[in-house]
Coordinates of C-alpha atoms in Angstrom, one line a residue:
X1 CA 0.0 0.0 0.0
X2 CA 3.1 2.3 1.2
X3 CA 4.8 1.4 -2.2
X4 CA 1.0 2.6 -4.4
X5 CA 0.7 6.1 -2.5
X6 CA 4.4 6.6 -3.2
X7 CA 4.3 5.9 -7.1
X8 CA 0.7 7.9 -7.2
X9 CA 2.3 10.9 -5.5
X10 CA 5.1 10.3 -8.0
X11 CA 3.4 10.3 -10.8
X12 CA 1.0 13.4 -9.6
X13 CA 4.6 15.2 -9.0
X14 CA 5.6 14.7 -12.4
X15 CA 2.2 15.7 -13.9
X16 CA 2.3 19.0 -12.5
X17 CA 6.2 19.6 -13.3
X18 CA 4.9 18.3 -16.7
X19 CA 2.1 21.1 -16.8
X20 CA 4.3 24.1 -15.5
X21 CA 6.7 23.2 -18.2
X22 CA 3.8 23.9 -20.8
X23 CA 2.6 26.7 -19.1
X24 CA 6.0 28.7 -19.2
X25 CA 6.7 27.4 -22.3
X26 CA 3.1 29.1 -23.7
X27 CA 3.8 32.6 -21.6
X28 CA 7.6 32.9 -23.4
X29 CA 5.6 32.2 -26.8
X30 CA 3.2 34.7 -25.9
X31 CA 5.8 36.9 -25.1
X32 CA 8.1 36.6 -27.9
X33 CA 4.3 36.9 -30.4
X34 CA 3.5 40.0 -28.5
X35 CA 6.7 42.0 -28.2
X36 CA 7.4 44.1 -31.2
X37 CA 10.0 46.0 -29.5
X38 CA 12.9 43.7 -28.4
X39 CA 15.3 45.0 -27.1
X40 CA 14.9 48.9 -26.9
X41 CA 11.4 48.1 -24.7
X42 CA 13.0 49.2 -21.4
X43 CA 14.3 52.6 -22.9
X44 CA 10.6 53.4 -24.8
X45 CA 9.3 52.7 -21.3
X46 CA 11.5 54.9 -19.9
X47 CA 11.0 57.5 -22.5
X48 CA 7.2 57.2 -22.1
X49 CA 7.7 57.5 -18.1
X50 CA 9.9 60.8 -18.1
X51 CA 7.3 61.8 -20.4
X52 CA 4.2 61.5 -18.4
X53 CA 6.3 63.0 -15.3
X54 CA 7.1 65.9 -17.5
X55 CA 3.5 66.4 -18.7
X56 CA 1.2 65.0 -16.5
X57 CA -2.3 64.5 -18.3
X58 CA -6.0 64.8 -16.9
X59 CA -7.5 61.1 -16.0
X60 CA -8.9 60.3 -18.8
X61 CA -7.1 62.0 -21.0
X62 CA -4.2 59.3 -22.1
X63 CA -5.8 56.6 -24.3
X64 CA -3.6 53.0 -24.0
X65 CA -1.5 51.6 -21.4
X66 CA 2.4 50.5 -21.0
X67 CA 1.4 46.9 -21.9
X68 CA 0.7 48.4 -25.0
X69 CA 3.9 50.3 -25.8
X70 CA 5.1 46.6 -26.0
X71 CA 2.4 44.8 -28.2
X72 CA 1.9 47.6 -30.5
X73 CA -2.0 48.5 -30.1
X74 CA -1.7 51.8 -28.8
X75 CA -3.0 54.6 -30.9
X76 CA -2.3 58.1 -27.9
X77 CA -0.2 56.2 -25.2
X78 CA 2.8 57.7 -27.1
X79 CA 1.5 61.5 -27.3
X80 CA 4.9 63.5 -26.2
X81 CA 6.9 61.3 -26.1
X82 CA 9.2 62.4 -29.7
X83 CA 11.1 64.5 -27.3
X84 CA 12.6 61.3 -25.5
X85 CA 12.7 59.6 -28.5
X86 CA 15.5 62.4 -29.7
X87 CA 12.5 63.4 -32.7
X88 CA 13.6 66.9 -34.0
X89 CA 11.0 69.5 -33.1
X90 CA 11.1 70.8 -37.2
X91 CA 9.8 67.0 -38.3
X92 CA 6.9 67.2 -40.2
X93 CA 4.9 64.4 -40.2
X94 CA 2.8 65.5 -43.8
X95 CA 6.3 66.2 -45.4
X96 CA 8.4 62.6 -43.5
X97 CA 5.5 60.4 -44.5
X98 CA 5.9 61.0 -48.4
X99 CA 7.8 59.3 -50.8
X100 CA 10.2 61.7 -50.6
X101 CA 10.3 61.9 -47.1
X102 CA 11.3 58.1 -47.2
X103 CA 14.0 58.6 -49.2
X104 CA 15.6 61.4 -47.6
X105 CA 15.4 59.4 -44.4
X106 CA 17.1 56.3 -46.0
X107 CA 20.0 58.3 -47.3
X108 CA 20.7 59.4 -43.7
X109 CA 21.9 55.5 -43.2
X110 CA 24.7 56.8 -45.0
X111 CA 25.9 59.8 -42.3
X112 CA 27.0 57.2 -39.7
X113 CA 30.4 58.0 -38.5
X114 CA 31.3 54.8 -37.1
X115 CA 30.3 52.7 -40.1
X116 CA 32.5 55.6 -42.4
X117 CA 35.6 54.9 -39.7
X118 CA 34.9 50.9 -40.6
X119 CA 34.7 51.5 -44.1
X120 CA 38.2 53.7 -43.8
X121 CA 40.1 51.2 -41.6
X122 CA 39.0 48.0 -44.5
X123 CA 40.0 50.3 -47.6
X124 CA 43.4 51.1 -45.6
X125 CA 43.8 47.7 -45.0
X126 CA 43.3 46.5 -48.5
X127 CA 45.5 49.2 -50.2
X128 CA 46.3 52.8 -48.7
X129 CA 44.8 55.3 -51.5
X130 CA 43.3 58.8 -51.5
X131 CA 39.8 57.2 -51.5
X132 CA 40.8 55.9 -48.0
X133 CA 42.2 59.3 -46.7
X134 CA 38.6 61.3 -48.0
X135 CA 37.1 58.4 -45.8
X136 CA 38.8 59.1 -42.9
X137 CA 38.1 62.7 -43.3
X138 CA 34.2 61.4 -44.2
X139 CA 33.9 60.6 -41.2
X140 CA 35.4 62.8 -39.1
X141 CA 32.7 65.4 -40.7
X142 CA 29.8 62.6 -40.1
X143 CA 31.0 62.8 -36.4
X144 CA 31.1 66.6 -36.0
X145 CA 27.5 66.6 -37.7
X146 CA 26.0 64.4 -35.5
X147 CA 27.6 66.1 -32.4
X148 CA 25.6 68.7 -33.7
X149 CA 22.2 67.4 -34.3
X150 CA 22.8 66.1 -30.5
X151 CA 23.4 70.0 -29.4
X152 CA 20.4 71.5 -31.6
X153 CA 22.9 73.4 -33.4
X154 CA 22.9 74.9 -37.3
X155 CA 23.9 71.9 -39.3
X156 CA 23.7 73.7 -42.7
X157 CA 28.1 74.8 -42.4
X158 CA 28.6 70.6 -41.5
X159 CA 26.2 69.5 -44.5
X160 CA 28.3 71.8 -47.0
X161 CA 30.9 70.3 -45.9
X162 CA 30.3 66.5 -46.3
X163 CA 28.4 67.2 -49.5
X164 CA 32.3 68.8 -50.6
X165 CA 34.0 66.0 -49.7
X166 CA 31.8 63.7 -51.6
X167 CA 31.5 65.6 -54.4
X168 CA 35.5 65.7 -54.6
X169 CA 35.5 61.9 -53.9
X170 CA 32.6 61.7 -57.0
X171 CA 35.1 63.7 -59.1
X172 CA 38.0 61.1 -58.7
X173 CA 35.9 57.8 -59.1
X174 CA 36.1 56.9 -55.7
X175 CA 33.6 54.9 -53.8
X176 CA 31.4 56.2 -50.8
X177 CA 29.2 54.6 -48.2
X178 CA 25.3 55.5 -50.8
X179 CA 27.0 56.7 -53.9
X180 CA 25.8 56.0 -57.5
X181 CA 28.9 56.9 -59.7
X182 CA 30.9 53.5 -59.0
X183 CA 30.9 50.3 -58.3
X184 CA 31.4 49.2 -54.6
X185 CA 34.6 47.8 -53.1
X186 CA 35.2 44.6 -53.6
X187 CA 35.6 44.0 -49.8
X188 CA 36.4 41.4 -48.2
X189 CA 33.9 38.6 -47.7
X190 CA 34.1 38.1 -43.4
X191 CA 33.6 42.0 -43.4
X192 CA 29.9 41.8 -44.9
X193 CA 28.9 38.4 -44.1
X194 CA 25.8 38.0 -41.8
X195 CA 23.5 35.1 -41.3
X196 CA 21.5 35.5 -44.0
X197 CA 23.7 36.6 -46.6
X198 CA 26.3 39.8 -47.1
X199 CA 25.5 43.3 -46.8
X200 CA 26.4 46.1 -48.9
X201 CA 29.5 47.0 -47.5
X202 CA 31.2 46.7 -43.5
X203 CA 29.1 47.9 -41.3
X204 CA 29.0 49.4 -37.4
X205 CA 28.1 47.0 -34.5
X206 CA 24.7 49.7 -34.0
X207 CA 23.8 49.2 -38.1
X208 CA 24.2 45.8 -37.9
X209 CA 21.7 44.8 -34.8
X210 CA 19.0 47.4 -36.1
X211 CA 19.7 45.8 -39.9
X212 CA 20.4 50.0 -41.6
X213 CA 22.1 48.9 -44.9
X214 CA 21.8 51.1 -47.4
X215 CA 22.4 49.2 -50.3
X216 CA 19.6 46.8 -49.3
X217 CA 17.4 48.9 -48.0
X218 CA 17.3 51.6 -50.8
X219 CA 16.7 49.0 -53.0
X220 CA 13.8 47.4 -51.2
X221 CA 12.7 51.2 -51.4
X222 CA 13.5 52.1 -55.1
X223 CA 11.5 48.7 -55.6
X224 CA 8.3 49.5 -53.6
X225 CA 8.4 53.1 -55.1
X226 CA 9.0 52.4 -58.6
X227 CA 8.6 48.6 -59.8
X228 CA 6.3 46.1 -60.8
X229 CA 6.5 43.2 -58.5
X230 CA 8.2 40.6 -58.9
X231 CA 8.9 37.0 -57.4
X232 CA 12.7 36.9 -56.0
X233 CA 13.9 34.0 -53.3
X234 CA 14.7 35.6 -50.2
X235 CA 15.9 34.0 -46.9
X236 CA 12.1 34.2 -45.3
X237 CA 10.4 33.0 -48.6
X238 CA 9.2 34.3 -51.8
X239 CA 8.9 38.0 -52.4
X240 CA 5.8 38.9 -53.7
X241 CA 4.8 34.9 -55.0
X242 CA 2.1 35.0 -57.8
X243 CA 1.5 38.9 -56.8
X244 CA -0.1 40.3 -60.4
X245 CA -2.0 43.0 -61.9
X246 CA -5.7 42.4 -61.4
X247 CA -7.3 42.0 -64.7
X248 CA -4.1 42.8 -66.4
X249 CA -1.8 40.6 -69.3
X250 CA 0.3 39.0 -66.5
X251 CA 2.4 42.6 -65.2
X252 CA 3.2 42.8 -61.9
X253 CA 1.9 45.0 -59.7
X254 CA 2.9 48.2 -59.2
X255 CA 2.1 50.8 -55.4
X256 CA -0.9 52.2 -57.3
X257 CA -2.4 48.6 -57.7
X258 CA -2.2 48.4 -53.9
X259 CA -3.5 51.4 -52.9
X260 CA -6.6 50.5 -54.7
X261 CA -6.5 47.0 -52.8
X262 CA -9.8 47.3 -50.0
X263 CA -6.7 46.9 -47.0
X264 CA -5.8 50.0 -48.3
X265 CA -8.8 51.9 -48.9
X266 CA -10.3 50.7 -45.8
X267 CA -7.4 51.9 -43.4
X268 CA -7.1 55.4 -45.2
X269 CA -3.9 54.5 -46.5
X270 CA -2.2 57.2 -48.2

């Protein structure tokens, strides 16, 4: 009898270890389905926090909650909060959210300093030329314009500058971190390589974990804007698989096409 209560209390141990197993397993799915943030959800938090202690609203008046800073459902919860987020006070969102707008804000990729230091360290390394020594000075530039967009300060004198040294470095057919004139650097292949395929050129550690390559993502943009889709094998499937032209001779589809699609229509998409 002794030897049947033991195995039963055995066996009901091992049941419930079973069932906690599943349960935390289900809550770190949930969690991982949930949170569109990663990483950075601690600082937005933060961010929001200061923001609410430097504002203080009406009850009432904030629509969302915290949770949903981290799911992604809040439509007000973030009112103010551009400040913390380091959001110039001149951005415009009617002028940002336009094609244009998107394109401006992709070419910025290009004014990292760290990933210009990168890029000036690999050409050194390969051979020391004049397109490494503009590089070098590239980025010193990139650094003193970001120290100023930090400080609030006129950035039109460090614009003129980079835009000179790139336009001397466009004159003698060498290569810089968005340029159209020449073909990249043949660099070498452990300096792009990343687990699902090779970037455009070396990137910064900060670049690489948010995924801000220029060369791909311009693309990507230049396709959206411009092109008719198209199938292509990518690492996370098919791009655009069977994706024509309603009522059309085959064509791909093109951003006009799905604006006119009813997700579009119906969500005021613009």
């Amino acid at each position: 009898a002794a030897n049947r209560e033991i195995t039963s209390l055995l066996k009901f141990a091992k049941m419930e270890m079973t069932e906690q197993r599943a349960a935390e397993k289900e809550k770190k799915a949930r969690e991982k389905k949930t949170n569109i943030v990663g990483g950075d959800f601690q600082s937005i938090i933060e961010a929001f926090t200061a923001t609410l202690f430097a504002a203080p609203r009406q009850p009432g008046n904030l629509v969302g909650t915290i949770r949903e800073l981290q799911t992604g459902k809040f439509k007000d919860a973030a009112a103010g909060v551009r400040a913390h987020l380091k959001v110039p006070e001149m951005w415009n969102e009617k002028t940002e959210c336009s094609a244009q707008g998107f394109l401006n804000e992709v070419s910025c990729l290009c004014d990292c300093p760290d990933c210009a230091k990168i890029h000036a360290s690999v050409l050194e390394e390969l051979q020391p030329t004049v397109e490494a020594t503009s590089t070098r000075a590239l980025a010193a530039a990139l650094a003193h314009l970001l120290q100023a967009k930090t400080e609030g300060r006129d950035l039109a004198p460090y614009q003129e500058k980079i835009a000179a040294i790139r336009q001397e470095m466009t004159d003698s057919d060498a290569w810089f971190y968005g340029c159209k004139h020449t073909a990249s650097v043949a660099w070498p292949a452990d300096a792009i390589k990343h687990q699902w395929g090779v970037y455009g050129q070396p990137m910064c550690d900060r670049c690489k974990k948010y995924c801000l390559d220029h060369t791909t993502i311009s693309a990507d943009l230049n396709y959206v804007l411009h092109e008719e889709s198209s199938e292509k094998a990518c690492f996370n499937g098919v791009r655009d698989k069977d994706r024509k032209r309603p009522g059309g001779q085959g064509e791909g589809m093109r951003l006009d096409d799905f604006m006119k699609l009813r997700q579009a229509t119906e969500t005021n998409l613009t």
